[in-house]
Amino acid sequence: MIRYDEVCGTFTLHTRHTTYQMKVSEYGVLLHTYYGPRVRDCDLSCLVQRKERSFSPNPHEAGGDRSFSLDVMPQEYSTCGVGDFRLSSLEFELPCGSRTADLRYAGFRQEAGKYALEGLPAFYGEGAETLVVTLEDAAAGAAVELYYGVFAEYDLITRAVRVVNRGSETLGLCRCASLCLDFTRSDMDLITFDGKHTTERCLSRAPLRPGVQSVGSIRGASSHQHNPFVVLCDRDAGEDRGLCYGAMLLYSGNFEAAAERDQFESCRLVMGIHPYHFRWTLAPGESFTAPEAALICSSDGLGEMSRRFHRAIREHLLRDPGQGRRKPVLINNWEATYFDFTTEKLLAIAGEAAALGVELFVLDDGWFGVRNDDNSGLGDWYVNTSKLPGGLEALVPRLHDLGLSFGIWVEPEMVNEDSDLYRAHPDWALRVPGRAPARGRGQLVLDFSRREVRDHVYARLREVLSSVPVRYVKWDMNRSLSDVWSAALPAGRQGEVYHRFVLGVYEVLERMRRDFPELLIEGCCGGGGRFDGGMLYYAPQIWCSDNTDAIDRLAIQYGTSFCYPACTMGSHVSASPNEQNGRATPLAARAIAAMSGAFGYEMDLSRCTAEEKEEIRSQIRTYRDNWDLFHLGDYYRLTDLSGPFVAWEQVSRDKRRAVVSLVAGGAQAAPPFRTLRLKGLDQALTYRVNGGDAAGGDVLMHAGVPLPPLWGDYQSLQLFLEAVEE
Ligand code: GLA
């Protein structure tokens, strides 16, 4: 619900459990007055205390009123160079050379439904409302529109910003954040999700300290190193208690998320495109739209915050052609063969897989151009018929005969110098004049900011996807961007290339979705290097990590679960010992770790023993019978990562079914007796556990389930709970 109170000048956004408010002050500055648990309609500007503060300037129109300072008061969208020395959200380069921005309220409009952003990902759907508050910078001749989308039932507030040059001179835009959120407190922890290739999104939590603390990426992708999702929460917030604010940016390129604890112990969070090498030219009449950010506040801890994100993402961000249907169980040949395969080898793996219940065969890297290792072939998107005689037209019908549908790997944004594409168009790769470009995995990056480059690559992909029935595409991206310079833009516009690159990727993904509406696209960037809300809008699942070790995956998937729902996490059972870290784990633990995600296998199943094959058959049955719990159930983290085991639970919406998954670490002699307390059940119901004994929901939650002693390394268990008819 969006309420404008003309007398008080307040805009109040109510969701089911939260309230967000801003207010136009007497000098036209838009102040942020409150965001938190739902409160009644009232003017909350009493929370904005005023006092003269030395060295904090006062806007000119405040005259003798020295208590009004942009540097001290909470702003809705912070400006730059005009008296607020904290994190700025907006920075112009004015025709006179000044790098300032100053904003005053100009008006608002309300729209039914949720706004959309052309060419950019955004939450969508029924039941939402839109508020657009317009601010103006008179000296710049610019209007700044602040967009708010309110999904009341989901406690979700989305934000976006559009800057319009209404003046007669060209403006430079050097910073344009998507989100600015001021708090009148700073006794909070900042949680970020950090890591590296094969160890993505590991939770890191620390109290806010004075000054700015930030995470971000200047790698051209959202990155393995930091995720564009952060949390600010009470110092003692836990899974089930405490006030938490989660903020996600729906963007797949350079980003920055910065929190500043200022001199008066207030805090500001700013999130948006990273200002590194960002400068957008706005000619008169032109506009720039910053990507969407999304906020969820929960006063019931981090668990509830995550569940709200999961629901909102599943129901209002993902555009899965199979929405509400089970995803196919897949087999991917990468870890089984790498580049070394023949049709017969692929069919042998496929045949074994089909016999065990697998439904989709994914042909990974190496099927195109001259690609026998990672030094050549990228860009040449036609089938290598010496490897696959007769091409896909010969392979795919044989897969169909086995009862398997077909999926394929591509890496559209990249090119090897040893490729026909590069030989024909060397200027299509990003490179700085006079510098030899850095290689990453032996490859260069195509200039996806250029239409002709995108058109060429997409035309080739389209032909491949039209040549045989393709159910699934894995869209990969295996290096960071460097040497970012486009031959298509003049010197003064090179600051646009990073963002135009991302817009170009989104544009091709959208074309692919439009031309092949039934295609399931899986995002990938050396695993989870571009796991963000932007990609999820186009690719409803993302390969979570190149690390398929079940034990490492527990931490990666745990961190990922703070924002992203289980159904978005591509997770496969792979061979043991693991290819990335050499660890040996039982098949059961590998399957339990993978089953909560978009489930599949990535190993040569013909090497499995008869016993293992029987186990795999039963794992696939378990997944197929319970996929709705794994993918659509409410997710509860039952432990963190500090104990002897990691456990989590998914509960159906009607609370009549649940599944508990547990994977333990290394073996322990003389272990203590342990119980595991469950969550999210109906206290009054009685549940049968794994078809055997029954217990009350209250007992399972408050007293817990006794755990059997575990023998050996990496033991695991899965408990299926079903309410008993009474
Ligand atoms: C990336 C992906 C892997 C695999 C390889 C192929 O690393 O994350 O899953 O597809 O590329 O080269």
XYZ file of C-alpha atoms and ligand atoms in Angstrom:
738
model
C 0.000 0.000 0.000
C 1.363 3.422 -0.970
C 0.128 6.460 0.986
C 0.879 10.083 0.269
C -0.001 12.492 3.051
C -0.253 15.932 1.527
C -0.250 17.752 4.855
C 2.855 16.080 6.248
C 4.567 15.594 2.885
C 5.172 11.920 3.676
C 5.212 8.955 1.315
C 4.579 5.754 3.221
C 4.957 2.296 1.720
C 3.339 -0.454 3.751
C 3.923 -4.114 3.096
C 2.389 -6.890 5.117
C 5.017 -6.717 7.852
C 7.067 -3.603 7.081
C 6.792 0.155 6.654
C 9.039 2.457 4.650
C 8.729 6.214 4.760
C 10.218 9.332 3.203
C 9.271 12.962 3.661
C 9.665 16.163 1.731
C 11.314 18.606 4.134
C 10.579 22.319 4.335
C 13.451 23.031 1.930
C 12.385 20.442 -0.588
C 15.023 17.859 0.392
C 13.634 14.326 0.370
C 14.448 12.819 3.767
C 14.308 9.155 4.663
C 12.415 8.803 7.907
C 11.919 5.074 8.554
C 12.258 1.514 7.315
C 11.431 -1.358 9.630
C 8.624 -3.434 11.134
C 5.166 -2.230 10.188
C 3.834 0.739 12.107
C 0.610 2.698 11.817
C 0.216 5.627 9.417
C 1.905 8.628 10.959
C 4.612 11.156 10.285
C 7.834 9.524 11.460
C 10.021 12.551 10.888
C 10.406 12.970 14.646
C 13.083 10.303 14.209
C 15.132 12.777 12.198
C 16.754 14.785 14.957
C 18.205 18.190 14.223
C 21.072 20.019 15.805
C 23.734 22.373 14.613
C 26.876 20.355 13.889
C 30.219 21.986 13.283
C 31.696 21.446 9.857
C 28.391 20.151 8.476
C 27.154 22.824 6.038
C 23.572 24.022 5.693
C 21.817 24.344 2.335
C 21.591 27.915 1.167
C 17.814 28.084 1.400
C 17.951 27.115 5.093
C 19.090 30.673 5.743
C 19.799 31.044 9.440
C 18.584 27.530 10.259
C 21.836 25.816 11.142
C 20.169 22.667 12.349
C 19.415 21.490 8.812
C 22.345 19.746 7.176
C 22.533 17.176 4.384
C 25.620 15.833 6.119
C 23.696 14.784 9.203
C 20.122 14.057 8.204
C 19.003 10.801 6.576
C 18.567 11.289 2.829
C 16.433 9.259 0.479
C 18.942 9.596 -2.364
C 22.233 11.175 -1.429
C 23.903 13.893 -3.466
C 27.453 14.977 -3.921
C 29.651 18.000 -3.322
C 26.926 20.224 -1.871
C 27.222 19.532 1.820
C 26.831 15.799 2.392
C 30.265 14.245 2.829
C 29.017 10.707 3.248
C 28.571 8.149 0.468
C 26.986 9.758 -2.548
C 24.490 8.123 -4.858
C 24.666 10.553 -7.736
C 27.461 12.465 -9.359
C 27.239 14.614 -12.475
C 29.924 16.132 -14.573
C 28.310 19.453 -15.430
C 29.143 21.355 -18.613
C 31.121 23.797 -16.449
C 33.316 20.956 -15.184
C 31.819 20.711 -11.675
C 31.280 17.194 -10.276
C 28.291 17.928 -8.052
C 24.658 16.927 -7.777
C 21.943 18.574 -5.717
C 18.325 17.443 -5.586
C 15.015 18.939 -4.557
C 11.550 17.445 -4.636
C 9.524 18.133 -7.777
C 6.505 15.820 -7.699
C 5.283 12.239 -7.718
C 3.001 9.839 -9.516
C 1.475 6.529 -8.556
C 0.943 3.720 -11.031
C -1.046 0.538 -10.768
C 1.096 -2.555 -11.201
C 4.858 -2.872 -11.153
C 7.044 -0.660 -13.340
C 9.325 -2.422 -15.852
C 12.801 -1.319 -16.951
C 13.552 -1.524 -20.638
C 16.508 -3.789 -21.339
C 17.116 -4.481 -17.656
C 16.009 -7.267 -15.326
C 13.281 -6.435 -12.831
C 10.786 -8.079 -10.531
C 7.432 -8.359 -12.297
C 3.902 -9.510 -11.759
C 0.476 -9.006 -10.330
C -0.383 -7.452 -7.029
C 2.317 -4.778 -6.977
C 2.116 -0.984 -6.986
C 4.495 1.678 -8.229
C 5.468 5.047 -6.823
C 7.674 7.434 -8.763
C 9.067 10.412 -6.874
C 10.713 13.031 -9.055
C 13.584 15.163 -7.823
C 15.286 17.910 -9.778
C 18.747 19.342 -10.026
C 18.124 22.830 -11.364
C 21.767 23.643 -12.159
C 22.235 20.382 -14.049
C 18.882 20.646 -15.792
C 18.242 17.046 -14.765
C 15.303 15.166 -13.345
C 15.933 12.153 -11.156
C 13.040 9.729 -10.884
C 13.089 7.393 -7.919
C 11.048 4.275 -8.655
C 9.530 2.149 -5.907
C 7.771 -1.164 -6.512
C 5.788 -2.481 -3.579
C 4.941 -6.196 -3.398
C 3.000 -5.979 -0.155
C 2.375 -9.697 0.316
C 6.069 -10.490 -0.149
C 7.416 -7.646 2.012
C 9.444 -6.744 -1.036
C 10.298 -3.175 -2.007
C 12.124 -2.672 -5.269
C 13.897 0.477 -6.334
C 15.302 1.888 -9.529
C 16.467 5.303 -10.660
C 16.088 7.121 -13.960
C 18.022 10.284 -14.721
C 16.706 12.499 -17.510
C 18.616 15.360 -19.053
C 15.972 18.038 -19.436
C 18.467 20.791 -20.114
C 19.982 22.057 -23.326
C 23.549 20.900 -22.735
C 25.176 17.495 -22.592
C 25.695 16.095 -19.095
C 28.119 13.501 -17.815
C 26.813 10.975 -15.307
C 29.688 9.599 -13.212
C 27.746 7.774 -10.516
C 24.158 6.657 -10.372
C 23.401 4.265 -7.517
C 20.298 2.109 -7.504
C 19.759 2.225 -3.794
C 20.534 4.558 -0.929
C 19.290 3.542 2.486
C 19.992 5.676 5.539
C 19.608 4.457 9.100
C 19.630 6.600 12.223
C 21.664 3.873 13.937
C 24.786 1.896 13.172
C 24.912 -0.733 15.911
C 24.561 -3.363 13.219
C 26.503 -6.157 11.550
C 27.239 -6.139 7.840
C 27.023 -9.554 6.204
C 28.595 -10.113 2.787
C 29.071 -13.201 0.639
C 32.629 -13.531 -0.576
C 35.066 -16.016 -2.016
C 36.861 -17.026 -5.168
C 36.540 -19.438 -8.074
C 35.405 -22.791 -6.572
C 34.604 -21.184 -3.196
C 31.832 -18.688 -3.859
C 29.454 -16.825 -1.537
C 30.951 -17.724 1.820
C 29.289 -15.742 4.554
C 31.346 -13.101 6.282
C 29.928 -11.052 9.148
C 31.386 -8.133 11.038
C 30.135 -5.204 13.110
C 30.037 -1.900 11.259
C 33.108 0.089 12.085
C 33.580 3.822 11.558
C 34.045 4.810 7.941
C 33.202 3.068 4.711
C 33.293 -0.681 4.240
C 32.461 -2.063 0.856
C 32.435 -5.025 -1.463
C 32.189 -4.909 -5.223
C 33.456 -6.041 -8.552
C 35.339 -4.360 -11.373
C 35.696 -7.639 -13.270
C 32.844 -6.970 -15.693
C 30.767 -9.704 -14.024
C 29.244 -9.679 -10.556
C 32.117 -12.061 -9.698
C 33.116 -15.079 -7.640
C 34.767 -12.728 -5.162
C 31.769 -10.746 -3.885
C 28.051 -11.070 -4.420
C 25.683 -8.154 -5.075
C 23.639 -9.140 -2.032
C 24.358 -7.822 1.459
C 22.616 -7.790 4.822
C 22.594 -5.262 7.635
C 21.213 -6.652 10.868
C 21.056 -6.325 14.629
C 24.312 -7.330 16.268
C 22.589 -10.283 17.911
C 20.372 -11.241 14.968
C 20.277 -14.953 14.284
C 18.269 -17.339 12.159
C 15.083 -16.804 14.132
C 15.387 -13.430 15.790
C 16.574 -9.919 15.185
C 15.944 -7.171 12.709
C 17.563 -7.777 9.323
C 17.682 -5.817 6.085
C 18.651 -7.693 2.932
C 19.556 -5.727 -0.194
C 20.129 -7.275 -3.596
C 21.148 -5.651 -6.828
C 19.723 -7.131 -10.008
C 22.853 -6.611 -12.009
C 25.513 -8.853 -13.514
C 28.378 -6.425 -14.096
C 30.605 -4.121 -12.046
C 28.905 -3.238 -8.791
C 29.599 -1.676 -5.451
C 27.815 -2.203 -2.156
C 29.134 0.195 0.450
C 28.079 0.851 4.028
C 29.287 3.874 5.939
C 29.119 4.395 9.672
C 29.406 8.130 10.083
C 30.539 10.523 12.820
C 27.154 10.532 14.550
C 26.802 6.748 14.442
C 24.280 6.739 11.656
C 24.717 4.383 8.751
C 24.193 4.633 5.010
C 24.036 1.753 2.553
C 24.583 2.549 -1.134
C 24.397 -0.065 -3.875
C 24.684 0.215 -7.614
C 26.925 0.121 -10.646
C 30.552 0.500 -9.576
C 31.792 4.013 -10.329
C 35.123 2.634 -11.613
C 35.378 3.674 -15.274
C 31.698 4.576 -15.381
C 30.734 7.761 -17.165
C 27.587 8.000 -19.208
C 26.974 10.816 -21.667
C 23.468 12.224 -21.488
C 22.596 14.440 -24.431
C 19.603 16.756 -24.018
C 16.442 14.666 -23.830
C 18.289 11.406 -23.100
C 17.877 9.321 -19.996
C 19.829 6.705 -18.074
C 18.261 3.954 -16.005
C 20.148 2.408 -13.110
C 19.516 -1.311 -12.500
C 16.942 -2.429 -9.998
C 17.675 -3.079 -6.334
C 15.404 -5.034 -4.013
C 14.956 -4.760 -0.263
C 13.444 -7.068 2.290
C 13.237 -6.338 5.988
C 12.458 -9.014 8.548
C 12.140 -8.612 12.297
C 12.176 -12.389 12.731
C 15.766 -13.052 11.852
C 17.816 -14.077 8.877
C 15.831 -17.235 8.187
C 12.597 -15.339 7.614
C 14.450 -12.751 5.512
C 15.788 -15.528 3.280
C 12.395 -17.204 2.926
C 10.874 -13.903 1.843
C 13.584 -13.432 -0.786
C 13.137 -17.018 -1.976
C 9.408 -16.615 -2.437
C 9.700 -13.258 -4.164
C 12.445 -14.472 -6.501
C 10.632 -17.710 -7.354
C 7.298 -16.077 -7.994
C 8.238 -12.628 -9.340
C 11.720 -12.734 -10.829
C 12.389 -16.125 -12.398
C 10.876 -16.654 -15.803
C 11.243 -20.389 -15.961
C 9.476 -22.008 -18.918
C 8.901 -24.932 -16.577
C 7.592 -22.772 -13.710
C 5.733 -24.979 -11.276
C 6.931 -28.135 -13.048
C 9.742 -30.476 -12.114
C 13.128 -29.778 -13.674
C 14.599 -32.690 -15.649
C 17.341 -34.699 -13.932
C 20.408 -34.179 -16.073
C 23.736 -35.772 -16.867
C 26.555 -33.466 -17.921
C 29.634 -34.928 -19.608
C 32.171 -32.279 -18.480
C 33.816 -33.958 -15.505
C 33.411 -37.349 -17.199
C 35.265 -36.503 -20.423
C 36.448 -32.877 -20.452
C 37.368 -32.173 -24.110
C 38.136 -35.769 -24.897
C 34.994 -37.417 -26.268
C 33.539 -39.180 -29.268
C 29.937 -39.868 -30.171
C 30.306 -43.406 -28.860
C 31.717 -42.259 -25.525
C 28.919 -39.737 -25.076
C 26.289 -42.320 -25.955
C 27.784 -44.793 -23.507
C 27.471 -42.245 -20.683
C 24.018 -41.247 -21.871
C 22.859 -44.858 -22.102
C 23.931 -45.643 -18.546
C 22.305 -42.445 -17.322
C 19.011 -43.058 -19.099
C 18.815 -46.562 -17.629
C 19.075 -45.057 -14.147
C 16.328 -42.488 -14.648
C 18.202 -39.436 -15.976
C 16.122 -37.367 -18.388
C 18.400 -34.788 -20.038
C 21.848 -35.126 -21.562
C 23.984 -31.972 -21.540
C 26.858 -31.778 -23.982
C 29.411 -29.481 -22.387
C 32.432 -27.665 -23.832
C 34.309 -29.044 -26.857
C 31.592 -29.810 -29.436
C 32.290 -26.863 -31.776
C 35.002 -25.311 -33.954
C 38.436 -26.788 -33.459
C 38.213 -27.204 -29.716
C 40.313 -29.967 -28.214
C 41.529 -27.867 -25.330
C 40.787 -24.378 -24.042
C 43.143 -22.538 -26.393
C 41.070 -22.516 -29.555
C 37.638 -22.566 -31.079
C 35.593 -20.099 -29.005
C 33.536 -17.998 -31.390
C 33.131 -20.758 -33.981
C 29.672 -21.955 -33.089
C 29.352 -24.770 -35.617
C 29.654 -28.459 -34.841
C 33.041 -30.122 -35.008
C 32.078 -33.025 -37.258
C 35.386 -34.793 -36.941
C 34.541 -35.242 -33.260
C 30.823 -35.698 -33.801
C 30.356 -37.195 -37.287
C 27.012 -36.199 -38.756
C 26.772 -33.329 -36.254
C 24.006 -32.816 -33.732
C 21.540 -34.112 -36.309
C 23.137 -37.541 -35.886
C 23.678 -37.421 -32.110
C 20.411 -36.006 -30.833
C 18.018 -38.596 -32.359
C 20.113 -41.310 -30.720
C 19.722 -39.532 -27.387
C 16.001 -39.307 -28.019
C 15.980 -43.054 -28.692
C 17.409 -43.481 -25.216
C 14.586 -41.331 -23.855
C 16.831 -38.318 -23.178
C 16.285 -34.731 -24.195
C 19.263 -32.657 -25.228
C 21.109 -29.685 -23.738
C 24.197 -27.855 -24.911
C 27.008 -25.625 -23.561
C 27.918 -22.268 -25.125
C 30.150 -19.347 -24.177
C 28.848 -16.568 -26.425
C 30.762 -13.578 -25.008
C 34.189 -15.039 -25.692
C 36.635 -15.668 -28.514
C 39.945 -17.472 -28.925
C 42.558 -15.850 -31.117
C 42.848 -19.263 -32.739
C 39.349 -19.186 -34.254
C 37.811 -18.302 -37.596
C 35.797 -15.569 -35.906
C 38.870 -13.827 -34.529
C 40.777 -14.201 -37.779
C 37.893 -12.495 -39.578
C 37.182 -9.802 -36.944
C 40.149 -9.155 -34.657
C 38.682 -5.736 -33.783
C 35.627 -7.415 -32.228
C 37.596 -8.300 -29.095
C 37.958 -5.791 -26.272
C 41.441 -4.292 -26.334
C 43.043 -0.938 -25.647
C 44.818 0.649 -28.634
C 48.562 0.180 -28.300
C 48.259 -2.549 -25.647
C 48.289 -6.288 -26.233
C 45.232 -7.545 -24.315
C 45.571 -9.827 -21.297
C 44.347 -13.371 -21.915
C 42.223 -15.246 -19.418
C 41.987 -19.028 -19.828
C 43.706 -18.325 -23.149
C 40.772 -16.308 -24.463
C 39.679 -12.750 -25.180
C 36.346 -11.072 -24.575
C 34.064 -10.067 -27.433
C 32.790 -6.513 -27.457
C 29.168 -7.281 -26.624
C 28.457 -3.563 -26.412
C 28.391 -3.675 -30.238
C 25.244 -4.687 -31.993
C 26.972 -6.279 -35.020
C 29.038 -8.503 -32.725
C 25.964 -9.644 -30.831
C 24.010 -10.153 -34.047
C 26.717 -12.321 -35.523
C 27.149 -14.512 -32.452
C 23.431 -14.849 -31.897
C 22.771 -15.762 -35.535
C 25.215 -18.671 -35.171
C 23.704 -19.791 -31.858
C 20.230 -19.541 -33.268
C 21.185 -21.850 -36.107
C 22.559 -24.414 -33.672
C 19.471 -24.196 -31.474
C 17.210 -24.536 -34.513
C 19.062 -27.492 -36.012
C 17.812 -30.026 -33.439
C 15.383 -29.913 -30.524
C 17.306 -28.311 -27.650
C 15.756 -28.351 -24.188
C 18.492 -26.593 -22.233
C 21.422 -24.248 -22.771
C 24.294 -23.696 -20.348
C 25.484 -20.122 -21.009
C 29.024 -19.875 -19.683
C 31.520 -17.018 -19.266
C 35.014 -18.072 -18.334
C 37.104 -15.001 -17.710
C 36.950 -11.529 -16.194
C 36.897 -8.469 -18.427
C 40.134 -6.573 -18.875
C 41.427 -4.142 -21.511
C 37.943 -2.705 -21.704
C 37.827 -0.397 -24.706
C 35.416 -0.460 -27.596
C 36.381 0.360 -31.175
C 32.802 1.521 -31.682
C 32.795 4.422 -29.205
C 34.728 7.720 -29.129
C 37.263 8.416 -26.374
C 34.779 10.444 -24.312
C 32.326 7.538 -24.157
C 34.604 4.666 -23.166
C 33.150 4.922 -19.646
C 29.979 3.374 -21.049
C 31.517 0.134 -22.295
C 31.275 -1.991 -19.114
C 27.585 -1.234 -18.730
C 26.808 -1.510 -22.444
C 28.485 -4.932 -22.341
C 26.055 -6.096 -19.648
C 23.091 -4.606 -21.516
C 24.326 -6.476 -24.600
C 24.420 -9.791 -22.730
C 20.904 -9.183 -21.428
C 19.708 -8.301 -24.923
C 20.981 -11.544 -26.458
C 19.595 -13.590 -23.584
C 16.220 -11.943 -24.091
C 16.314 -12.704 -27.824
C 17.126 -16.314 -27.070
C 14.235 -16.519 -24.615
C 11.865 -14.959 -27.114
C 12.908 -17.208 -30.016
C 12.970 -20.383 -27.917
C 10.329 -19.912 -25.229
C 10.586 -23.495 -23.977
C 14.359 -23.401 -23.561
C 15.718 -23.709 -20.020
C 18.777 -21.474 -19.768
C 21.350 -22.196 -17.059
C 23.719 -19.332 -16.290
C 27.347 -20.119 -15.545
C 30.549 -18.164 -15.102
C 33.256 -20.644 -14.213
C 30.534 -21.895 -11.853
C 29.170 -19.127 -9.665
C 30.996 -16.025 -10.925
C 27.797 -14.364 -12.111
C 25.242 -15.647 -9.634
C 22.995 -12.626 -9.229
C 19.420 -11.447 -9.514
C 20.125 -9.956 -12.933
C 21.114 -13.249 -14.520
C 18.292 -15.086 -12.763
C 15.762 -13.006 -14.686
C 17.028 -14.640 -17.899
C 18.498 -17.897 -16.615
C 16.321 -19.339 -13.831
C 19.138 -21.556 -12.616
C 22.870 -20.957 -12.342
C 25.714 -23.444 -11.986
C 26.476 -22.755 -8.350
C 30.197 -23.502 -8.417
C 32.799 -25.401 -10.403
C 33.517 -27.061 -7.084
C 31.380 -30.208 -6.986
C 32.825 -31.550 -3.729
C 29.834 -32.249 -1.504
C 31.489 -30.897 1.628
C 32.703 -27.641 0.088
C 29.301 -27.293 -1.550
C 27.642 -27.242 1.897
C 29.311 -23.901 2.628
C 28.740 -22.516 -0.880
C 25.073 -23.482 -0.908
C 24.618 -22.306 2.688
C 25.887 -18.822 1.750
C 23.907 -18.789 -1.471
C 20.712 -19.661 0.402
C 20.672 -16.343 2.266
C 19.221 -14.700 -0.824
C 18.682 -17.219 -3.604
C 16.188 -20.108 -3.582
C 17.344 -23.712 -3.818
C 15.791 -24.227 -7.265
C 18.219 -21.664 -8.735
C 21.359 -23.536 -7.633
C 22.698 -25.960 -10.260
C 24.100 -28.889 -8.214
C 25.490 -32.160 -9.490
C 26.722 -35.424 -8.051
C 30.257 -35.977 -9.315
C 32.909 -38.663 -8.988
C 34.801 -39.478 -5.791
C 37.594 -38.614 -5.077
C 36.488 -35.178 -6.172
C 38.119 -33.577 -9.220
C 38.648 -30.203 -7.514
C 40.040 -31.139 -4.120
C 40.688 -34.879 -4.125
C 38.299 -35.561 -1.250
C 36.532 -38.905 -1.109
C 32.906 -38.755 0.019
C 30.111 -41.324 0.105
C 27.663 -41.264 -2.809
C 24.789 -40.615 -0.387
C 26.340 -37.382 0.929
C 27.001 -36.167 -2.608
C 23.389 -36.762 -3.591
C 21.928 -35.121 -0.496
C 24.058 -32.029 -1.051
C 22.993 -31.852 -4.714
C 19.330 -32.771 -4.333
C 18.274 -29.444 -2.804
C 19.292 -27.702 -6.015
C 18.714 -28.122 -9.733
C 19.762 -31.763 -9.567
C 21.938 -33.793 -11.874
C 24.998 -35.981 -12.310
C 28.362 -35.094 -13.776
C 30.417 -38.282 -13.901
C 30.990 -41.354 -16.011
C 28.202 -43.554 -14.726
C 29.544 -46.546 -16.624
C 32.331 -46.674 -14.035
C 29.880 -47.155 -11.164
C 29.430 -50.549 -9.499
C 26.062 -52.301 -9.703
C 25.440 -51.304 -6.103
C 26.179 -47.650 -6.815
C 23.886 -47.724 -9.826
C 21.090 -49.059 -7.663
C 21.739 -46.218 -5.198
C 21.639 -43.641 -7.999
C 18.361 -45.061 -9.292
C 16.884 -44.643 -5.848
C 18.296 -41.098 -5.458
C 16.632 -40.049 -8.693
C 13.343 -41.572 -7.530
C 13.620 -39.691 -4.247
C 14.252 -36.440 -6.050
C 11.413 -36.978 -8.513
C 8.949 -37.841 -5.755
C 9.909 -34.851 -3.631
C 11.076 -32.184 -6.078
C 8.296 -29.823 -5.033
C 9.549 -29.882 -1.441
C 13.155 -29.316 -2.488
C 12.354 -26.531 -4.910
C 9.196 -24.876 -3.662
C 9.307 -25.627 0.062
C 10.119 -23.007 2.693
C 13.817 -23.247 3.472
C 15.116 -23.439 7.033
C 18.805 -23.488 7.880
C 18.909 -25.762 10.945
C 22.616 -25.215 11.653
C 25.373 -22.876 10.631
C 28.732 -24.195 9.441
C 30.514 -24.273 12.777
C 29.295 -27.612 14.097
C 30.004 -31.265 13.359
C 27.304 -31.368 10.689
C 25.277 -29.088 8.432
C 21.519 -29.523 8.340
C 18.687 -27.809 6.535
C 15.000 -28.396 6.018
C 12.354 -27.666 3.430
C 8.693 -27.502 4.448
C 5.680 -27.482 2.142
C 3.505 -24.367 2.222
C 0.666 -26.232 3.926
C 3.195 -27.607 6.460
C 2.027 -31.165 5.855
C 5.313 -32.370 4.391
C 8.953 -31.639 5.077
C 12.400 -32.966 4.287
C 15.407 -32.653 6.552
C 18.894 -33.061 5.061
C 22.037 -33.515 7.099
C 25.649 -34.037 6.079
C 28.342 -34.529 8.717
C 32.006 -33.633 8.559
C 34.938 -35.921 9.371
C 34.611 -38.982 11.591
C 34.610 -38.528 15.345
C 35.428 -41.106 18.024
C 33.071 -41.317 21.001
C 30.667 -38.681 19.672
C 28.214 -37.093 22.115
C 24.483 -37.877 21.934
C 22.886 -35.337 19.637
C 19.413 -34.159 18.811
C 18.342 -31.925 15.974
C 15.482 -29.510 16.524
C 13.337 -28.964 13.442
C 11.637 -25.758 12.351
C 8.629 -24.487 10.492
C 6.303 -27.427 11.232
C 2.729 -27.213 12.474
C 2.841 -27.682 16.263
C -0.530 -29.342 16.268
C 0.123 -31.905 13.534
C 1.635 -35.342 13.936
C 4.254 -36.361 11.389
C 5.382 -39.796 10.297
C 9.166 -39.820 9.861
C 10.524 -41.822 6.923
C 7.333 -43.854 6.871
C 8.001 -45.200 10.397
C 7.382 -43.727 13.842
C 5.188 -40.683 14.233
C 5.884 -37.614 16.390
C 4.150 -34.330 17.082
C 5.218 -31.157 15.309
C 5.703 -29.551 18.721
C 7.921 -32.436 19.847
C 9.994 -32.379 16.651
C 10.532 -28.650 16.925
C 11.030 -28.188 20.654
C 12.484 -31.505 21.820
C 13.998 -32.508 18.488
C 14.927 -35.716 16.717
C 17.598 -37.931 18.288
C 20.373 -38.471 15.748
C 21.909 -41.907 15.343
C 25.649 -42.097 16.049
C 27.492 -41.594 12.766
C 30.349 -43.877 11.788
C 33.002 -42.763 9.318
C 33.591 -39.617 7.324
C 30.848 -37.488 5.751
C 27.862 -39.474 6.873
C 24.474 -38.149 5.906
C 20.796 -38.607 6.415
C 17.537 -37.477 4.953
C 14.281 -37.475 6.904
C 10.971 -37.208 5.090
C 8.082 -36.058 7.244
C 4.461 -36.497 6.332
C 1.501 -35.342 8.392
C -0.625 -38.226 9.633
C -4.365 -38.003 8.933
C -6.188 -37.672 12.254
C 33.403 -23.648 -16.904
C 32.163 -24.263 -16.317
C 32.318 -25.766 -16.265
C 32.551 -26.283 -17.660
C 33.763 -25.614 -18.255
C 33.927 -25.972 -19.719
O 34.497 -23.764 -16.056
O 31.889 -23.735 -15.073
O 31.179 -26.356 -15.704
O 31.413 -26.032 -18.433
O 33.681 -24.200 -18.180
O 35.011 -25.375 -20.295
